[in-house]
Amino acid sequence: VLLFALWLVALQSLLRSRVGLLMRTFSDNRSLLKQLRVNDTVMLVIGMMISNALAALSGMLTAVVNGYADINMSAGVALTAIGAVIMGLTAVKTVQGSRHYRPGLELLGCVLGVLVYFSLLNGLLVIGVNPIYMKCVLGVVLLVFLSMRQFAVSQEEICQTS
């Protein structure tokens, strides 16, 4: 728990630092980076270093928990992670309503998305749903979350015009 808290503090401070702001600018608006005279290749390398280090750490922790490592252990993990993060961020941004960047709230959204995704997955396993249908149900839930955000944005635009 202490290690996790330290990790959250480090991530929060990175996202609020100048390097974190420049990395977010790299993903949102590369032309602004060039106007600021910042080498975008450096931001790309820093982002790749951080993401690969986190991927290696998660692979190491998975191998430690399971007691072994196998080449096929990560099959489908990326898609599951992307789906969970999209679900969490969509829910948080729909409830939040503002367009301001709040790293703590977005991290909380990612954690909530993972909890919702795996709670739904375990619930479907408990009631005995066929794994093929389970993927379909999870895909439909992901589509609902994606359309929920689009619906909220369109409602916000309607309210602003009237």
mmCIF file of C-alpha atoms in Angstrom, residues 39-144:
data_model
loop_
_atom_site.group_PDB
_atom_site.id
_atom_site.type_symbol
_atom_site.label_atom_id
_atom_site.label_comp_id
_atom_site.label_asym_id
_atom_site.label_seq_id
_atom_site.Cartn_x
_atom_site.Cartn_y
_atom_site.Cartn_z
ATOM 1 C CA ASN A 39 12.245 18.784 -29.442
ATOM 2 C CA ASP A 40 9.234 16.501 -29.863
ATOM 3 C CA THR A 41 11.473 13.458 -30.305
ATOM 4 C CA VAL A 42 12.698 13.879 -26.727
ATOM 5 C CA MET A 43 9.085 13.908 -25.464
ATOM 6 C CA LEU A 44 8.357 10.781 -27.493
ATOM 7 C CA VAL A 45 11.368 8.992 -26.047
ATOM 8 C CA ILE A 46 10.478 10.011 -22.475
ATOM 9 C CA GLY A 47 6.895 8.823 -22.940
ATOM 10 C CA MET A 48 8.030 5.511 -24.421
ATOM 11 C CA MET A 49 10.542 5.017 -21.602
ATOM 12 C CA ILE A 50 7.871 5.547 -18.949
ATOM 13 C CA SER A 51 5.285 3.346 -20.647
ATOM 14 C CA ASN A 52 7.748 0.522 -21.301
ATOM 15 C CA ALA A 53 9.032 0.686 -17.719
ATOM 16 C CA LEU A 54 5.458 0.400 -16.414
ATOM 17 C CA ALA A 55 4.758 -2.489 -18.802
ATOM 18 C CA ALA A 56 7.894 -4.287 -17.611
ATOM 19 C CA LEU A 57 6.926 -3.690 -13.989
ATOM 20 C CA SER A 58 3.443 -5.090 -14.537
ATOM 21 C CA GLY A 59 4.865 -8.137 -16.332
ATOM 22 C CA MET A 60 7.293 -8.710 -13.494
ATOM 23 C CA LEU A 61 4.540 -8.440 -10.872
ATOM 24 C CA THR A 62 2.330 -10.837 -12.846
ATOM 25 C CA ALA A 63 5.150 -13.376 -13.042
ATOM 26 C CA VAL A 64 5.821 -13.038 -9.302
ATOM 27 C CA VAL A 65 2.149 -13.506 -8.400
ATOM 28 C CA ASN A 66 1.733 -16.518 -10.714
ATOM 29 C CA GLY A 67 5.094 -18.037 -9.832
ATOM 30 C CA TYR A 68 6.092 -18.519 -13.469
ATOM 31 C CA ALA A 69 6.404 -16.624 -16.749
ATOM 32 C CA ASP A 70 5.005 -17.688 -20.096
ATOM 33 C CA ILE A 71 5.067 -15.991 -23.493
ATOM 34 C CA ASN A 72 1.261 -16.263 -23.821
ATOM 35 C CA MET A 73 0.463 -14.687 -20.446
ATOM 36 C CA SER A 74 -0.341 -11.272 -21.901
ATOM 37 C CA ALA A 75 -2.723 -12.353 -24.667
ATOM 38 C CA GLY A 76 -5.657 -9.933 -24.666
ATOM 39 C CA VAL A 77 -4.398 -7.869 -21.739
ATOM 40 C CA ALA A 78 -3.895 -4.712 -23.812
ATOM 41 C CA LEU A 79 -7.452 -4.784 -25.150
ATOM 42 C CA THR A 80 -8.832 -5.394 -21.664
ATOM 43 C CA ALA A 81 -6.784 -2.527 -20.241
ATOM 44 C CA ILE A 82 -7.828 -0.122 -22.987
ATOM 45 C CA GLY A 83 -11.482 -1.041 -22.490
ATOM 46 C CA ALA A 84 -11.283 -0.588 -18.729
ATOM 47 C CA VAL A 85 -9.533 2.772 -19.005
ATOM 48 C CA ILE A 86 -12.026 4.024 -21.597
ATOM 49 C CA MET A 87 -14.922 2.990 -19.360
ATOM 50 C CA GLY A 88 -13.487 4.754 -16.326
ATOM 51 C CA LEU A 89 -12.439 7.945 -18.088
ATOM 52 C CA THR A 90 -15.755 8.185 -19.913
ATOM 53 C CA ALA A 91 -17.699 7.849 -16.679
ATOM 54 C CA VAL A 92 -15.539 10.422 -14.888
ATOM 55 C CA LYS A 93 -15.620 12.948 -17.725
ATOM 56 C CA THR A 94 -19.367 12.539 -18.143
ATOM 57 C CA VAL A 95 -19.977 13.160 -14.438
ATOM 58 C CA GLN A 96 -17.333 15.883 -14.158
ATOM 59 C CA GLY A 97 -18.653 17.829 -17.131
ATOM 60 C CA SER A 98 -15.777 20.321 -17.327
ATOM 61 C CA ARG A 99 -12.966 20.116 -19.791
ATOM 62 C CA HIS A 100 -10.217 20.966 -17.296
ATOM 63 C CA TYR A 101 -7.453 18.434 -16.857
ATOM 64 C CA ARG A 102 -7.371 16.931 -13.383
ATOM 65 C CA PRO A 103 -4.782 14.139 -13.165
ATOM 66 C CA GLY A 104 -5.980 12.774 -9.822
ATOM 67 C CA LEU A 105 -9.557 12.501 -11.027
ATOM 68 C CA GLU A 106 -8.483 10.842 -14.261
ATOM 69 C CA LEU A 107 -6.330 8.322 -12.373
ATOM 70 C CA LEU A 108 -9.329 7.610 -10.162
ATOM 71 C CA GLY A 109 -11.393 7.122 -13.314
ATOM 72 C CA CYS A 110 -8.897 4.553 -14.608
ATOM 73 C CA VAL A 111 -9.027 2.634 -11.327
ATOM 74 C CA LEU A 112 -12.832 2.759 -11.279
ATOM 75 C CA GLY A 113 -12.948 1.553 -14.882
ATOM 76 C CA VAL A 114 -10.794 -1.442 -14.003
ATOM 77 C CA LEU A 115 -13.007 -2.219 -11.003
ATOM 78 C CA VAL A 116 -16.198 -1.987 -13.075
ATOM 79 C CA TYR A 117 -14.744 -4.047 -15.922
ATOM 80 C CA PHE A 118 -13.495 -6.867 -13.731
ATOM 81 C CA SER A 119 -16.586 -6.821 -11.505
ATOM 82 C CA LEU A 120 -18.698 -7.262 -14.615
ATOM 83 C CA LEU A 121 -16.359 -9.984 -15.865
ATOM 84 C CA ASN A 122 -16.507 -11.878 -12.568
ATOM 85 C CA GLY A 123 -20.268 -11.437 -12.354
ATOM 86 C CA LEU A 124 -20.682 -12.959 -15.799
ATOM 87 C CA LEU A 125 -18.415 -15.861 -14.810
ATOM 88 C CA VAL A 126 -20.403 -16.478 -11.620
ATOM 89 C CA ILE A 127 -23.706 -16.738 -13.468
ATOM 90 C CA GLY A 128 -22.098 -19.126 -15.974
ATOM 91 C CA VAL A 129 -22.111 -17.133 -19.210
ATOM 92 C CA ASN A 130 -20.305 -18.775 -22.131
ATOM 93 C CA PRO A 131 -16.898 -17.059 -22.654
ATOM 94 C CA ILE A 132 -17.771 -16.201 -26.254
ATOM 95 C CA TYR A 133 -20.959 -14.433 -25.170
ATOM 96 C CA MET A 134 -19.062 -12.844 -22.304
ATOM 97 C CA LYS A 135 -16.778 -11.017 -24.770
ATOM 98 C CA CYS A 136 -19.873 -9.825 -26.649
ATOM 99 C CA VAL A 137 -21.491 -8.511 -23.451
ATOM 100 C CA LEU A 138 -18.299 -6.722 -22.440
ATOM 101 C CA GLY A 139 -18.085 -5.206 -25.933
ATOM 102 C CA VAL A 140 -21.672 -3.955 -25.710
ATOM 103 C CA VAL A 141 -20.946 -2.419 -22.289
ATOM 104 C CA LEU A 142 -17.902 -0.678 -23.762
ATOM 105 C CA LEU A 143 -20.046 0.672 -26.610
ATOM 106 C CA VAL A 144 -22.588 1.952 -24.082
#
